[in-house]
Amino acid sequence: MEALTSQLEHTHLNAASELPGLGDAYERILEVVQFPILFHKEFEQLNIEAPKGMLLYGPPGVGKTRLVSTIAKQTGAALTLIQGPEIIGPYLGESEERLRAKFSEAQSKAQNNPDKASVLFIDEIDSIAPKRQPGAQGSNDSSRLVAQLLTLMDGLESRGRLVVIGATNMPNVLDPALRRPGRFDREIRIDVPNQIARREILAYYTRKMTLGATLDLDMLAEVTNGYVGADIAALCREAATHAITARLEATEGKYNAETNEPEQAVVTRNDFEAAMALLVPSTKRGLGIDVAKTTWADIGGLDSVKLKLQQAVEWPLTRAAAMKRLGVRAPRGVLLFGPPGCSKTTLVKVIATQVRSTFLSINGAALYSPYVGDAERTLRETFQRARATSPAVIFFDEVEAMVGKRALGSSANADSVQERILSTLLNEMDGVESADGVLVVGATNRIDMIDAALLRPGRFDHVVYVPPPDYNARKEILHINGRKMPLGSDVDIDDLASRTEGFSGADMANIAREAALLALRHSIDAQRVVSTRTVPLERSARYAPPNIVER
């Protein structure tokens, strides 16, 4: 028994060094592959049959295939590989024959070496065992192949020591008959790595690199939210390539005079930042948006609104321990409402660029579809993507246009698209399925059109009014928009701020832009924006105080 225990410990140590971030999944697979051989007497005494099948599922790139190949290598198990459609043949019955041949090959390996396990690994199993639809036409070939696989996995003949492991990133596509004990006894979900796992993966891929003194792997693990193992490997490769290129440019390709070898490249934080600018994480592809880099300093005034947003978005990340200590749950949603042009969308741009979390945006054009149920499916998939890459922020701009208010006592529009989307959103935000780590941010200037069920705590926990700028805020906005403009000495910011009572932030930004255009119209060689050519506020209908009312 001591020899078996030492063998397991040695296997664990080797796997920990080669499978960073996959320790839990490794141990569960090891129980299926190695325990029935090492502890076969115990299994016989207890009169139980060891598990013979396992399904690995998770997003692409998390390490499912690498996990199986490493376990086979560490335990010395004989590995037989089926790469999805490679067994599909053009003739009737040929696919089933190839599948039987693969199972026979794996069983013969188990018989020839009884001290080692035999693993049959079916990669992308969803391509050969899709869900069978009752009465569907044209699916006889796939149905026969699925039936053959079911028979081989749990038929009259015993599989002996053969362990079947399947891998897929679409488990719901598989035929339900496969996902029962006796075939796939266990199902292991391999999620997108969290911050601790990302730190382990980064340490593994940078272990042979010369790292700069300012490079902090903990910080790098924090900012790579949503990166899977394959993404992090590519990130390290791109960072090393950038470091080599920069080193060659600095030394002009010259060799070291003492060693007669090229200078060794040092991978710095700048190299990783350049690599992150080139790579889009796998989990964010297809939903990525290009947001202009914006900071809190780019928004004038709104100090109380900024504080509430920082508490809702940043505190669950930066002060998670304190919130857990007091038993405080992170908010599920924040709704920003106020007059048009008062920086609601700009505030969300700051969240997208400053907060280290996955940012997803949904608008009406992307959500609505001519097909029934398509909009609800898009919404569900967005929340699933957000949960997989949590912490995540989902932004709904002009939310009232997507989910309107339900009319009381009216059944005329009971089956409207808006009501179905609203029902889906209510369930996703605070339904049966957990939404931990997902923050929903909405923006609207018509809060009276939002359904009351969305405004309750547990959905939009914080309803924040974004007011029009006061005198001090208008001064800040003018300073922010004028900091890149050469202003004349006669330009009085205080006077402009006092004369623009009732103007929104967008109006104030437009004043600065129009003043610069007036200077160019007066002279294309103008060097400064002066007071005599500022916008005539008292005579301009465009800059008349807008109708700003709190709804």
mmCIF file of N, CA, C and O in Angstrom, residues 78-120:
data_model
loop_
_atom_site.group_PDB
_atom_site.id
_atom_site.type_symbol
_atom_site.label_atom_id
_atom_site.label_comp_id
_atom_site.label_asym_id
_atom_site.label_seq_id
_atom_site.Cartn_x
_atom_site.Cartn_y
_atom_site.Cartn_z
ATOM 1 N N ALA A 78 -2.518 3.174 -21.832
ATOM 2 C CA ALA A 78 -2.515 3.077 -23.293
ATOM 3 C C ALA A 78 -3.632 3.969 -23.826
ATOM 4 O O ALA A 78 -4.797 3.803 -23.450
ATOM 5 N N LEU A 79 -3.297 4.906 -24.691
ATOM 6 C CA LEU A 79 -4.256 5.883 -25.176
ATOM 7 C C LEU A 79 -4.640 5.588 -26.624
ATOM 8 O O LEU A 79 -3.787 5.469 -27.501
ATOM 9 N N THR A 80 -5.937 5.447 -26.863
ATOM 10 C CA THR A 80 -6.485 5.300 -28.214
ATOM 11 C C THR A 80 -7.331 6.528 -28.503
ATOM 12 O O THR A 80 -8.211 6.871 -27.711
ATOM 13 N N LEU A 81 -7.064 7.181 -29.613
ATOM 14 C CA LEU A 81 -7.683 8.471 -29.891
ATOM 15 C C LEU A 81 -8.652 8.384 -31.066
ATOM 16 O O LEU A 81 -8.346 7.799 -32.101
ATOM 17 N N ILE A 82 -9.828 8.943 -30.874
ATOM 18 C CA ILE A 82 -10.798 9.139 -31.961
ATOM 19 C C ILE A 82 -11.028 10.639 -32.077
ATOM 20 O O ILE A 82 -11.565 11.265 -31.156
ATOM 21 N N GLN A 83 -10.633 11.211 -33.185
ATOM 22 C CA GLN A 83 -10.779 12.643 -33.389
ATOM 23 C C GLN A 83 -12.050 12.929 -34.186
ATOM 24 O O GLN A 83 -12.008 13.196 -35.382
ATOM 25 N N GLY A 84 -13.172 12.845 -33.484
ATOM 26 C CA GLY A 84 -14.457 13.203 -34.058
ATOM 27 C C GLY A 84 -14.742 12.561 -35.399
ATOM 28 O O GLY A 84 -14.846 11.326 -35.550
ATOM 29 N N PRO A 85 -14.844 13.360 -36.462
ATOM 30 C CA PRO A 85 -15.335 12.864 -37.762
ATOM 31 C C PRO A 85 -14.362 11.957 -38.514
ATOM 32 O O PRO A 85 -14.688 11.549 -39.628
ATOM 33 N N GLU A 86 -13.197 11.629 -37.946
ATOM 34 C CA GLU A 86 -12.261 10.784 -38.683
ATOM 35 C C GLU A 86 -12.816 9.379 -38.937
ATOM 36 O O GLU A 86 -12.355 8.681 -39.842
ATOM 37 N N ILE A 87 -13.804 8.967 -38.151
ATOM 38 C CA ILE A 87 -14.349 7.619 -38.338
ATOM 39 C C ILE A 87 -15.518 7.612 -39.323
ATOM 40 O O ILE A 87 -16.038 6.548 -39.650
ATOM 41 N N ILE A 88 -15.949 8.787 -39.768
ATOM 42 C CA ILE A 88 -17.083 8.840 -40.692
ATOM 43 C C ILE A 88 -16.638 8.342 -42.065
ATOM 44 O O ILE A 88 -15.663 8.818 -42.643
ATOM 45 N N GLY A 89 -17.350 7.356 -42.598
ATOM 46 C CA GLY A 89 -17.037 6.785 -43.906
ATOM 47 C C GLY A 89 -18.128 7.068 -44.919
ATOM 48 O O GLY A 89 -19.282 7.321 -44.558
ATOM 49 N N PRO A 90 -17.808 7.006 -46.199
ATOM 50 C CA PRO A 90 -18.797 7.337 -47.233
ATOM 51 C C PRO A 90 -19.812 6.232 -47.507
ATOM 52 O O PRO A 90 -20.848 6.491 -48.107
ATOM 53 N N TYR A 91 -19.511 5.003 -47.083
ATOM 54 C CA TYR A 91 -20.381 3.872 -47.434
ATOM 55 C C TYR A 91 -21.234 3.457 -46.243
ATOM 56 O O TYR A 91 -20.885 3.690 -45.069
ATOM 57 N N LEU A 92 -22.328 2.804 -46.555
ATOM 58 C CA LEU A 92 -23.277 2.376 -45.537
ATOM 59 C C LEU A 92 -22.616 1.376 -44.585
ATOM 60 O O LEU A 92 -22.083 0.360 -45.019
ATOM 61 N N GLY A 93 -22.638 1.663 -43.296
ATOM 62 C CA GLY A 93 -22.076 0.777 -42.278
ATOM 63 C C GLY A 93 -20.582 0.948 -42.057
ATOM 64 O O GLY A 93 -20.033 0.351 -41.120
ATOM 65 N N GLU A 94 -19.904 1.753 -42.875
ATOM 66 C CA GLU A 94 -18.448 1.894 -42.721
ATOM 67 C C GLU A 94 -18.094 2.651 -41.440
ATOM 68 O O GLU A 94 -17.114 2.324 -40.761
ATOM 69 N N SER A 95 -18.878 3.659 -41.091
ATOM 70 C CA SER A 95 -18.608 4.432 -39.875
ATOM 71 C C SER A 95 -18.715 3.561 -38.637
ATOM 72 O O SER A 95 -17.861 3.606 -37.739
ATOM 73 N N GLU A 96 -19.772 2.722 -38.595
ATOM 74 C CA GLU A 96 -19.934 1.846 -37.440
ATOM 75 C C GLU A 96 -18.795 0.829 -37.355
ATOM 76 O O GLU A 96 -18.322 0.502 -36.257
ATOM 77 N N GLU A 97 -18.328 0.346 -38.510
ATOM 78 C CA GLU A 97 -17.222 -0.613 -38.519
ATOM 79 C C GLU A 97 -15.945 0.020 -37.985
ATOM 80 O O GLU A 97 -15.208 -0.607 -37.207
ATOM 81 N N ARG A 98 -15.676 1.253 -38.386
ATOM 82 C CA ARG A 98 -14.482 1.947 -37.888
ATOM 83 C C ARG A 98 -14.573 2.190 -36.389
ATOM 84 O O ARG A 98 -13.563 2.090 -35.675
ATOM 85 N N LEU A 99 -15.765 2.501 -35.905
ATOM 86 C CA LEU A 99 -15.946 2.714 -34.462
ATOM 87 C C LEU A 99 -15.708 1.417 -33.696
ATOM 88 O O LEU A 99 -15.036 1.415 -32.643
ATOM 89 N N ARG A 100 -16.223 0.303 -34.207
ATOM 90 C CA ARG A 100 -15.986 -0.996 -33.549
ATOM 91 C C ARG A 100 -14.506 -1.341 -33.555
ATOM 92 O O ARG A 100 -13.979 -1.896 -32.582
ATOM 93 N N ALA A 101 -13.804 -1.017 -34.648
ATOM 94 C CA ALA A 101 -12.373 -1.305 -34.731
ATOM 95 C C ALA A 101 -11.602 -0.510 -33.678
ATOM 96 O O ALA A 101 -10.647 -1.027 -33.075
ATOM 97 N N LYS A 102 -11.983 0.731 -33.447
ATOM 98 C CA LYS A 102 -11.305 1.540 -32.428
ATOM 99 C C LYS A 102 -11.523 0.957 -31.033
ATOM 100 O O LYS A 102 -10.594 0.890 -30.211
ATOM 101 N N PHE A 103 -12.745 0.528 -30.739
ATOM 102 C CA PHE A 103 -13.017 -0.077 -29.434
ATOM 103 C C PHE A 103 -12.240 -1.386 -29.284
ATOM 104 O O PHE A 103 -11.706 -1.676 -28.201
ATOM 105 N N SER A 104 -12.172 -2.198 -30.345
ATOM 106 C CA SER A 104 -11.410 -3.451 -30.281
ATOM 107 C C SER A 104 -9.939 -3.177 -30.044
ATOM 108 O O SER A 104 -9.269 -3.887 -29.269
ATOM 109 N N GLU A 105 -9.406 -2.168 -30.702
ATOM 110 C CA GLU A 105 -7.997 -1.816 -30.506
ATOM 111 C C GLU A 105 -7.723 -1.405 -29.063
ATOM 112 O O GLU A 105 -6.725 -1.835 -28.461
ATOM 113 N N ALA A 106 -8.626 -0.581 -28.479
ATOM 114 C CA ALA A 106 -8.426 -0.142 -27.095
ATOM 115 C C ALA A 106 -8.566 -1.316 -26.125
ATOM 116 O O ALA A 106 -7.812 -1.422 -25.145
ATOM 117 N N GLN A 107 -9.508 -2.256 -26.382
ATOM 118 C CA GLN A 107 -9.672 -3.400 -25.486
ATOM 119 C C GLN A 107 -8.502 -4.364 -25.581
ATOM 120 O O GLN A 107 -8.080 -4.947 -24.576
ATOM 121 N N SER A 108 -7.933 -4.523 -26.761
ATOM 122 C CA SER A 108 -6.764 -5.389 -26.897
ATOM 123 C C SER A 108 -5.575 -4.821 -26.137
ATOM 124 O O SER A 108 -4.777 -5.574 -25.562
ATOM 125 N N LYS A 109 -5.439 -3.498 -26.115
ATOM 126 C CA LYS A 109 -4.358 -2.885 -25.332
ATOM 127 C C LYS A 109 -4.549 -3.140 -23.849
ATOM 128 O O LYS A 109 -3.576 -3.370 -23.120
ATOM 129 N N ALA A 110 -5.794 -3.141 -23.392
ATOM 130 C CA ALA A 110 -6.056 -3.422 -21.981
ATOM 131 C C ALA A 110 -5.755 -4.869 -21.635
ATOM 132 O O ALA A 110 -5.237 -5.178 -20.558
ATOM 133 N N GLN A 111 -6.054 -5.798 -22.537
ATOM 134 C CA GLN A 111 -5.789 -7.215 -22.283
ATOM 135 C C GLN A 111 -4.294 -7.525 -22.322
ATOM 136 O O GLN A 111 -3.813 -8.367 -21.561
ATOM 137 N N ASN A 112 -3.559 -6.881 -23.211
ATOM 138 C CA ASN A 112 -2.132 -7.144 -23.331
ATOM 139 C C ASN A 112 -1.330 -6.591 -22.162
ATOM 140 O O ASN A 112 -0.250 -7.091 -21.862
ATOM 141 N N ASN A 113 -1.853 -5.578 -21.499
ATOM 142 C CA ASN A 113 -1.136 -4.990 -20.366
ATOM 143 C C ASN A 113 -2.112 -4.793 -19.217
ATOM 144 O O ASN A 113 -2.640 -3.699 -19.003
ATOM 145 N N PRO A 114 -2.385 -5.849 -18.439
ATOM 146 C CA PRO A 114 -3.416 -5.764 -17.400
ATOM 147 C C PRO A 114 -3.059 -4.840 -16.239
ATOM 148 O O PRO A 114 -3.934 -4.473 -15.460
ATOM 149 N N ASP A 115 -1.764 -4.486 -16.094
ATOM 150 C CA ASP A 115 -1.359 -3.621 -14.983
ATOM 151 C C ASP A 115 -1.568 -2.142 -15.287
ATOM 152 O O ASP A 115 -1.321 -1.295 -14.423
ATOM 153 N N LYS A 116 -1.937 -1.832 -16.508
ATOM 154 C CA LYS A 116 -2.144 -0.438 -16.898
ATOM 155 C C LYS A 116 -3.564 -0.276 -17.452
ATOM 156 O O LYS A 116 -4.152 -1.198 -17.997
ATOM 157 N N ALA A 117 -4.078 0.918 -17.312
ATOM 158 C CA ALA A 117 -5.406 1.204 -17.845
ATOM 159 C C ALA A 117 -5.324 1.441 -19.343
ATOM 160 O O ALA A 117 -4.274 1.777 -19.892
ATOM 161 N N SER A 118 -6.432 1.271 -20.005
ATOM 162 C CA SER A 118 -6.551 1.592 -21.432
ATOM 163 C C SER A 118 -7.628 2.660 -21.573
ATOM 164 O O SER A 118 -8.756 2.484 -21.102
ATOM 165 N N VAL A 119 -7.250 3.781 -22.179
ATOM 166 C CA VAL A 119 -8.144 4.932 -22.290
ATOM 167 C C VAL A 119 -8.498 5.135 -23.757
ATOM 168 O O VAL A 119 -7.608 5.235 -24.612
ATOM 169 N N LEU A 120 -9.794 5.181 -24.045
ATOM 170 C CA LEU A 120 -10.271 5.540 -25.375
ATOM 171 C C LEU A 120 -10.808 6.965 -25.285
ATOM 172 O O LEU A 120 -11.806 7.224 -24.616
#
